[in-house]
Amino acid sequence: MIDVSALQALRALADLGTMNRAADDLGYTASAISQKIKRLETEVGVKLIAPAGRRVVLTPAGRALVETTPMVVQALERSMSAARSADAGVPRGRFRIVSFSTAVRGIVAPVLAELGRNYPDLRVEVTEADPVPAVYAVESGGADLALVHDADGVPTPVSAGVRPSLLHVDVGDLAVPADHPLAELEGPVGLDSLDGCRWVTSPPGTVCHQWFRRMFAGDGPEPDVVHSVDDFSTQLALVASGGVVALIPRLARPAVPEGVAILPLRHAPRREVYAAWRRSAEDDPALRAVLAALGQ
């Protein structure tokens, strides 16, 4: 009988390119990944990987086997769901959520205590990951639920076997010193009111930095960025010092320190947050319980 974890190891190798990266993704050592694939080759009776310089690549037989992996996982999932549904439909066992960091803080963490009280036999495990690897984890059976966000208005792509559902719309707000003139304005702050502001921003490559660049994408003057800081608590501390303002996503916003005012923006940047799960798992009582706690 083929070991499903070995199939997952082979697919991770196909997607990530090296034993070390596949091992990091799945939580094994590179040696363990190699042994799983060797045993899989013995079970199947053909070579699945071949050396290519310092890397390895999948043989045609290996690629053919990888293409069936989602179908195998989904078939097993349907079997488990049927058993769990027959067992009075009580959520129990291990349930794995993969999510980007701010959704862990703002969406997942607030419901964990409730889930623990209502379903003491359910063990919810949370892992942080960006949207694309989070979806991959669900597709390959490495996770049960992914929380992902769109990129510039384009949803994270998913396969036909995964169902995405809109969960939350995150919005960016302006953080200013409480004694800043902008704090006296009534109503949302427009872009024309931000002339002359000095900024602390998230580093390039982050969603908030993309939001910030899009806000100033016109023909106006280049914004004066003084600090580049990833942590939003640190950004708010710098705002409280009185020298800068910041763009803070509501979902990521920590406790606001004294001396900082949070203001809505006109035409505020936003992103959509989706929950994504395998369609084959929809009868799983644990999935239904977690989705209900998240408001789905």
PDB file of N, CA, C and O in Angstrom, residues 43-97:
ATOM      1  N   GLU A  43       7.751   0.510  -3.840  1.00  0.00           N
ATOM      2  CA  GLU A  43       6.351   0.109  -3.889  1.00  0.00           C
ATOM      3  C   GLU A  43       5.777   0.208  -5.295  1.00  0.00           C
ATOM      4  O   GLU A  43       5.025  -0.662  -5.747  1.00  0.00           O
ATOM      5  N   VAL A  44       6.146   1.267  -6.023  1.00  0.00           N
ATOM      6  CA  VAL A  44       5.609   1.478  -7.360  1.00  0.00           C
ATOM      7  C   VAL A  44       6.344   0.620  -8.383  1.00  0.00           C
ATOM      8  O   VAL A  44       5.769   0.185  -9.391  1.00  0.00           O
ATOM      9  N   GLY A  45       7.643   0.377  -8.152  1.00  0.00           N
ATOM     10  CA  GLY A  45       8.420  -0.449  -9.047  1.00  0.00           C
ATOM     11  C   GLY A  45       9.078   0.283 -10.187  1.00  0.00           C
ATOM     12  O   GLY A  45       9.539  -0.353 -11.151  1.00  0.00           O
ATOM     13  N   VAL A  46       9.159   1.611 -10.111  1.00  0.00           N
ATOM     14  CA  VAL A  46       9.819   2.406 -11.153  1.00  0.00           C
ATOM     15  C   VAL A  46      10.595   3.528 -10.500  1.00  0.00           C
ATOM     16  O   VAL A  46      10.336   3.905  -9.346  1.00  0.00           O
ATOM     17  N   LYS A  47      11.547   4.110 -11.235  1.00  0.00           N
ATOM     18  CA  LYS A  47      12.300   5.259 -10.735  1.00  0.00           C
ATOM     19  C   LYS A  47      11.418   6.504 -10.820  1.00  0.00           C
ATOM     20  O   LYS A  47      10.790   6.769 -11.854  1.00  0.00           O
ATOM     21  N   LEU A  48      11.379   7.250  -9.733  1.00  0.00           N
ATOM     22  CA  LEU A  48      10.541   8.443  -9.668  1.00  0.00           C
ATOM     23  C   LEU A  48      11.339   9.727  -9.730  1.00  0.00           C
ATOM     24  O   LEU A  48      10.789  10.780 -10.070  1.00  0.00           O
ATOM     25  N   ILE A  49      12.622   9.673  -9.365  1.00  0.00           N
ATOM     26  CA  ILE A  49      13.475  10.862  -9.406  1.00  0.00           C
ATOM     27  C   ILE A  49      14.792  10.502 -10.070  1.00  0.00           C
ATOM     28  O   ILE A  49      15.179   9.326 -10.127  1.00  0.00           O
ATOM     29  N   ALA A  50      15.469  11.531 -10.565  1.00  0.00           N
ATOM     30  CA  ALA A  50      16.761  11.329 -11.223  1.00  0.00           C
ATOM     31  C   ALA A  50      17.658  12.512 -10.887  1.00  0.00           C
ATOM     32  O   ALA A  50      17.172  13.640 -10.717  1.00  0.00           O
ATOM     33  N   PRO A  51      18.976  12.275 -10.771  1.00  0.00           N
ATOM     34  CA  PRO A  51      19.890  13.387 -10.458  1.00  0.00           C
ATOM     35  C   PRO A  51      19.973  14.362 -11.624  1.00  0.00           C
ATOM     36  O   PRO A  51      19.900  13.987 -12.792  1.00  0.00           O
ATOM     37  N   ALA A  52      20.123  15.655 -11.285  1.00  0.00           N
ATOM     38  CA  ALA A  52      20.317  16.706 -12.293  1.00  0.00           C
ATOM     39  C   ALA A  52      21.297  17.704 -11.698  1.00  0.00           C
ATOM     40  O   ALA A  52      20.908  18.699 -11.080  1.00  0.00           O
ATOM     41  N   GLY A  53      22.598  17.448 -11.852  1.00  0.00           N
ATOM     42  CA  GLY A  53      23.605  18.275 -11.199  1.00  0.00           C
ATOM     43  C   GLY A  53      23.534  18.073  -9.700  1.00  0.00           C
ATOM     44  O   GLY A  53      23.556  16.947  -9.207  1.00  0.00           O
ATOM     45  N   ARG A  54      23.401  19.163  -8.966  1.00  0.00           N
ATOM     46  CA  ARG A  54      23.299  19.085  -7.512  1.00  0.00           C
ATOM     47  C   ARG A  54      21.851  18.937  -7.047  1.00  0.00           C
ATOM     48  O   ARG A  54      21.594  18.829  -5.859  1.00  0.00           O
ATOM     49  N   ARG A  55      20.929  18.931  -7.971  1.00  0.00           N
ATOM     50  CA  ARG A  55      19.516  18.802  -7.642  1.00  0.00           C
ATOM     51  C   ARG A  55      19.004  17.460  -8.136  1.00  0.00           C
ATOM     52  O   ARG A  55      19.745  16.672  -8.744  1.00  0.00           O
ATOM     53  N   VAL A  56      17.749  17.211  -7.868  1.00  0.00           N
ATOM     54  CA  VAL A  56      17.070  16.052  -8.435  1.00  0.00           C
ATOM     55  C   VAL A  56      15.815  16.530  -9.142  1.00  0.00           C
ATOM     56  O   VAL A  56      15.243  17.569  -8.784  1.00  0.00           O
ATOM     57  N   VAL A  57      15.407  15.791 -10.150  1.00  0.00           N
ATOM     58  CA  VAL A  57      14.181  16.112 -10.884  1.00  0.00           C
ATOM     59  C   VAL A  57      13.321  14.868 -10.939  1.00  0.00           C
ATOM     60  O   VAL A  57      13.803  13.744 -10.765  1.00  0.00           O
ATOM     61  N   LEU A  58      12.033  15.047 -11.203  1.00  0.00           N
ATOM     62  CA  LEU A  58      11.140  13.921 -11.331  1.00  0.00           C
ATOM     63  C   LEU A  58      11.262  13.298 -12.719  1.00  0.00           C
ATOM     64  O   LEU A  58      11.398  14.009 -13.719  1.00  0.00           O
ATOM     65  N   THR A  59      11.228  12.003 -12.755  1.00  0.00           N
ATOM     66  CA  THR A  59      11.151  11.295 -14.034  1.00  0.00           C
ATOM     67  C   THR A  59       9.728  11.445 -14.578  1.00  0.00           C
ATOM     68  O   THR A  59       8.817  11.886 -13.863  1.00  0.00           O
ATOM     69  N   PRO A  60       9.495  11.069 -15.831  1.00  0.00           N
ATOM     70  CA  PRO A  60       8.114  11.091 -16.338  1.00  0.00           C
ATOM     71  C   PRO A  60       7.156  10.279 -15.465  1.00  0.00           C
ATOM     72  O   PRO A  60       6.010  10.694 -15.241  1.00  0.00           O
ATOM     73  N   ALA A  61       7.634   9.128 -14.954  1.00  0.00           N
ATOM     74  CA  ALA A  61       6.794   8.330 -14.064  1.00  0.00           C
ATOM     75  C   ALA A  61       6.511   9.088 -12.768  1.00  0.00           C
ATOM     76  O   ALA A  61       5.392   9.049 -12.235  1.00  0.00           O
ATOM     77  N   GLY A  62       7.521   9.791 -12.247  1.00  0.00           N
ATOM     78  CA  GLY A  62       7.324  10.577 -11.032  1.00  0.00           C
ATOM     79  C   GLY A  62       6.316  11.683 -11.231  1.00  0.00           C
ATOM     80  O   GLY A  62       5.444  11.924 -10.377  1.00  0.00           O
ATOM     81  N   ARG A  63       6.407  12.376 -12.380  1.00  0.00           N
ATOM     82  CA  ARG A  63       5.447  13.453 -12.658  1.00  0.00           C
ATOM     83  C   ARG A  63       4.032  12.898 -12.788  1.00  0.00           C
ATOM     84  O   ARG A  63       3.066  13.503 -12.310  1.00  0.00           O
ATOM     85  N   ALA A  64       3.903  11.738 -13.438  1.00  0.00           N
ATOM     86  CA  ALA A  64       2.579  11.125 -13.584  1.00  0.00           C
ATOM     87  C   ALA A  64       1.986  10.777 -12.221  1.00  0.00           C
ATOM     88  O   ALA A  64       0.784  10.964 -11.984  1.00  0.00           O
ATOM     89  N   LEU A  65       2.837  10.269 -11.318  1.00  0.00           N
ATOM     90  CA  LEU A  65       2.350   9.914  -9.979  1.00  0.00           C
ATOM     91  C   LEU A  65       1.944  11.156  -9.203  1.00  0.00           C
ATOM     92  O   LEU A  65       0.906  11.169  -8.513  1.00  0.00           O
ATOM     93  N   VAL A  66       2.744  12.220  -9.297  1.00  0.00           N
ATOM     94  CA  VAL A  66       2.431  13.462  -8.581  1.00  0.00           C
ATOM     95  C   VAL A  66       1.082  14.026  -9.020  1.00  0.00           C
ATOM     96  O   VAL A  66       0.317  14.564  -8.210  1.00  0.00           O
ATOM     97  N   GLU A  67       0.762  13.896 -10.290  1.00  0.00           N
ATOM     98  CA  GLU A  67      -0.501  14.443 -10.790  1.00  0.00           C
ATOM     99  C   GLU A  67      -1.714  13.774 -10.150  1.00  0.00           C
ATOM    100  O   GLU A  67      -2.799  14.353 -10.120  1.00  0.00           O
ATOM    101  N   THR A  68      -1.543  12.559  -9.641  1.00  0.00           N
ATOM    102  CA  THR A  68      -2.661  11.857  -8.999  1.00  0.00           C
ATOM    103  C   THR A  68      -2.768  12.153  -7.508  1.00  0.00           C
ATOM    104  O   THR A  68      -3.754  11.768  -6.886  1.00  0.00           O
ATOM    105  N   THR A  69      -1.757  12.822  -6.942  1.00  0.00           N
ATOM    106  CA  THR A  69      -1.732  13.008  -5.488  1.00  0.00           C
ATOM    107  C   THR A  69      -2.982  13.691  -4.943  1.00  0.00           C
ATOM    108  O   THR A  69      -3.570  13.217  -3.959  1.00  0.00           O
ATOM    109  N   PRO A  70      -3.454  14.805  -5.533  1.00  0.00           N
ATOM    110  CA  PRO A  70      -4.673  15.420  -4.985  1.00  0.00           C
ATOM    111  C   PRO A  70      -5.871  14.479  -4.990  1.00  0.00           C
ATOM    112  O   PRO A  70      -6.670  14.473  -4.049  1.00  0.00           O
ATOM    113  N   MET A  71      -5.994  13.638  -6.033  1.00  0.00           N
ATOM    114  CA  MET A  71      -7.121  12.710  -6.090  1.00  0.00           C
ATOM    115  C   MET A  71      -7.043  11.677  -4.974  1.00  0.00           C
ATOM    116  O   MET A  71      -8.055  11.313  -4.367  1.00  0.00           O
ATOM    117  N   VAL A  72      -5.815  11.210  -4.678  1.00  0.00           N
ATOM    118  CA  VAL A  72      -5.636  10.233  -3.601  1.00  0.00           C
ATOM    119  C   VAL A  72      -6.007  10.855  -2.258  1.00  0.00           C
ATOM    120  O   VAL A  72      -6.744  10.261  -1.452  1.00  0.00           O
ATOM    121  N   VAL A  73      -5.504  12.065  -2.014  1.00  0.00           N
ATOM    122  CA  VAL A  73      -5.799  12.746  -0.742  1.00  0.00           C
ATOM    123  C   VAL A  73      -7.297  12.977  -0.597  1.00  0.00           C
ATOM    124  O   VAL A  73      -7.880  12.759   0.472  1.00  0.00           O
ATOM    125  N   GLN A  74      -7.946  13.403  -1.675  1.00  0.00           N
ATOM    126  CA  GLN A  74      -9.371  13.679  -1.603  1.00  0.00           C
ATOM    127  C   GLN A  74     -10.179  12.405  -1.356  1.00  0.00           C
ATOM    128  O   GLN A  74     -11.168  12.419  -0.611  1.00  0.00           O
ATOM    129  N   ALA A  75      -9.771  11.296  -1.972  1.00  0.00           N
ATOM    130  CA  ALA A  75     -10.475  10.040  -1.744  1.00  0.00           C
ATOM    131  C   ALA A  75     -10.349   9.607  -0.286  1.00  0.00           C
ATOM    132  O   ALA A  75     -11.333   9.178   0.341  1.00  0.00           O
ATOM    133  N   LEU A  76      -9.140   9.721   0.271  1.00  0.00           N
ATOM    134  CA  LEU A  76      -8.960   9.397   1.682  1.00  0.00           C
ATOM    135  C   LEU A  76      -9.759  10.336   2.575  1.00  0.00           C
ATOM    136  O   LEU A  76     -10.316   9.920   3.599  1.00  0.00           O
ATOM    137  N   GLU A  77      -9.813  11.591   2.181  1.00  0.00           N
ATOM    138  CA  GLU A  77     -10.564  12.572   2.961  1.00  0.00           C
ATOM    139  C   GLU A  77     -12.046  12.203   3.010  1.00  0.00           C
ATOM    140  O   GLU A  77     -12.706  12.301   4.043  1.00  0.00           O
ATOM    141  N   ARG A  78     -12.592  11.788   1.864  1.00  0.00           N
ATOM    142  CA  ARG A  78     -14.001  11.407   1.838  1.00  0.00           C
ATOM    143  C   ARG A  78     -14.255  10.212   2.754  1.00  0.00           C
ATOM    144  O   ARG A  78     -15.282  10.141   3.438  1.00  0.00           O
ATOM    145  N   SER A  79     -13.309   9.289   2.794  1.00  0.00           N
ATOM    146  CA  SER A  79     -13.458   8.131   3.676  1.00  0.00           C
ATOM    147  C   SER A  79     -13.449   8.559   5.144  1.00  0.00           C
ATOM    148  O   SER A  79     -14.273   8.104   5.943  1.00  0.00           O
ATOM    149  N   MET A  80     -12.511   9.439   5.502  1.00  0.00           N
ATOM    150  CA  MET A  80     -12.448   9.914   6.889  1.00  0.00           C
ATOM    151  C   MET A  80     -13.686  10.713   7.252  1.00  0.00           C
ATOM    152  O   MET A  80     -14.230  10.596   8.355  1.00  0.00           O
ATOM    153  N   SER A  81     -14.156  11.548   6.323  1.00  0.00           N
ATOM    154  CA  SER A  81     -15.341  12.361   6.596  1.00  0.00           C
ATOM    155  C   SER A  81     -16.561  11.479   6.828  1.00  0.00           C
ATOM    156  O   SER A  81     -17.386  11.744   7.704  1.00  0.00           O
ATOM    157  N   ALA A  82     -16.682  10.413   6.030  1.00  0.00           N
ATOM    158  CA  ALA A  82     -17.808   9.502   6.203  1.00  0.00           C
ATOM    159  C   ALA A  82     -17.769   8.839   7.570  1.00  0.00           C
ATOM    160  O   ALA A  82     -18.794   8.714   8.253  1.00  0.00           O
ATOM    161  N   ALA A  83     -16.567   8.427   7.997  1.00  0.00           N
ATOM    162  CA  ALA A  83     -16.438   7.800   9.310  1.00  0.00           C
ATOM    163  C   ALA A  83     -16.766   8.768  10.429  1.00  0.00           C
ATOM    164  O   ALA A  83     -17.463   8.436  11.389  1.00  0.00           O
ATOM    165  N   ARG A  84     -16.259  10.011  10.300  1.00  0.00           N
ATOM    166  CA  ARG A  84     -16.527  10.997  11.344  1.00  0.00           C
ATOM    167  C   ARG A  84     -17.987  11.388  11.398  1.00  0.00           C
ATOM    168  O   ARG A  84     -18.564  11.594  12.463  1.00  0.00           O
ATOM    169  N   SER A  85     -18.629  11.488  10.233  1.00  0.00           N
ATOM    170  CA  SER A  85     -20.043  11.828  10.198  1.00  0.00           C
ATOM    171  C   SER A  85     -20.875  10.718  10.831  1.00  0.00           C
ATOM    172  O   SER A  85     -21.862  10.972  11.521  1.00  0.00           O
ATOM    173  N   ALA A  86     -20.461   9.470  10.587  1.00  0.00           N
ATOM    174  CA  ALA A  86     -21.178   8.350  11.182  1.00  0.00           C
ATOM    175  C   ALA A  86     -21.009   8.304  12.691  1.00  0.00           C
ATOM    176  O   ALA A  86     -21.873   7.797  13.413  1.00  0.00           O
ATOM    177  N   ASP A  87     -19.923   8.880  13.172  1.00  0.00           N
ATOM    178  CA  ASP A  87     -19.640   8.873  14.606  1.00  0.00           C
ATOM    179  C   ASP A  87     -20.295  10.082  15.279  1.00  0.00           C
ATOM    180  O   ASP A  87     -19.646  10.876  15.957  1.00  0.00           O
ATOM    181  N   ALA A  88     -21.580  10.242  15.060  1.00  0.00           N
ATOM    182  CA  ALA A  88     -22.402  11.289  15.699  1.00  0.00           C
ATOM    183  C   ALA A  88     -22.013  12.698  15.281  1.00  0.00           C
ATOM    184  O   ALA A  88     -22.529  13.665  15.830  1.00  0.00           O
ATOM    185  N   GLY A  89     -21.124  12.826  14.303  1.00  0.00           N
ATOM    186  CA  GLY A  89     -20.789  14.160  13.808  1.00  0.00           C
ATOM    187  C   GLY A  89     -20.104  15.042  14.827  1.00  0.00           C
ATOM    188  O   GLY A  89     -20.228  16.269  14.768  1.00  0.00           O
ATOM    189  N   VAL A  90     -19.377  14.481  15.771  1.00  0.00           N
ATOM    190  CA  VAL A  90     -18.713  15.269  16.809  1.00  0.00           C
ATOM    191  C   VAL A  90     -17.315  15.671  16.335  1.00  0.00           C
ATOM    192  O   VAL A  90     -16.515  14.805  15.993  1.00  0.00           O
ATOM    193  N   PRO A  91     -16.995  16.972  16.304  1.00  0.00           N
ATOM    194  CA  PRO A  91     -15.643  17.393  15.903  1.00  0.00           C
ATOM    195  C   PRO A  91     -14.599  16.870  16.880  1.00  0.00           C
ATOM    196  O   PRO A  91     -14.707  17.076  18.088  1.00  0.00           O
ATOM    197  N   ARG A  92     -13.601  16.184  16.358  1.00  0.00           N
ATOM    198  CA  ARG A  92     -12.537  15.659  17.207  1.00  0.00           C
ATOM    199  C   ARG A  92     -11.296  15.448  16.362  1.00  0.00           C
ATOM    200  O   ARG A  92     -11.334  15.505  15.138  1.00  0.00           O
ATOM    201  N   GLY A  93     -10.192  15.211  17.036  1.00  0.00           N
ATOM    202  CA  GLY A  93      -8.948  14.936  16.337  1.00  0.00           C
ATOM    203  C   GLY A  93      -8.181  16.195  16.005  1.00  0.00           C
ATOM    204  O   GLY A  93      -8.414  17.270  16.554  1.00  0.00           O
ATOM    205  N   ARG A  94      -7.272  16.067  15.075  1.00  0.00           N
ATOM    206  CA  ARG A  94      -6.340  17.134  14.704  1.00  0.00           C
ATOM    207  C   ARG A  94      -6.896  17.921  13.518  1.00  0.00           C
ATOM    208  O   ARG A  94      -7.308  17.350  12.516  1.00  0.00           O
ATOM    209  N   PHE A  95      -6.906  19.249  13.646  1.00  0.00           N
ATOM    210  CA  PHE A  95      -7.357  20.115  12.549  1.00  0.00           C
ATOM    211  C   PHE A  95      -6.290  21.177  12.323  1.00  0.00           C
ATOM    212  O   PHE A  95      -5.941  21.937  13.227  1.00  0.00           O
ATOM    213  N   ARG A  96      -5.774  21.246  11.078  1.00  0.00           N
ATOM    214  CA  ARG A  96      -4.617  22.080  10.778  1.00  0.00           C
ATOM    215  C   ARG A  96      -5.019  23.299   9.945  1.00  0.00           C
ATOM    216  O   ARG A  96      -5.566  23.152   8.855  1.00  0.00           O
ATOM    217  N   ILE A  97      -4.735  24.484  10.484  1.00  0.00           N
ATOM    218  CA  ILE A  97      -5.002  25.740   9.790  1.00  0.00           C
ATOM    219  C   ILE A  97      -3.677  26.359   9.366  1.00  0.00           C
ATOM    220  O   ILE A  97      -2.737  26.440  10.161  1.00  0.00           O
TER     221      ILE A  97
END
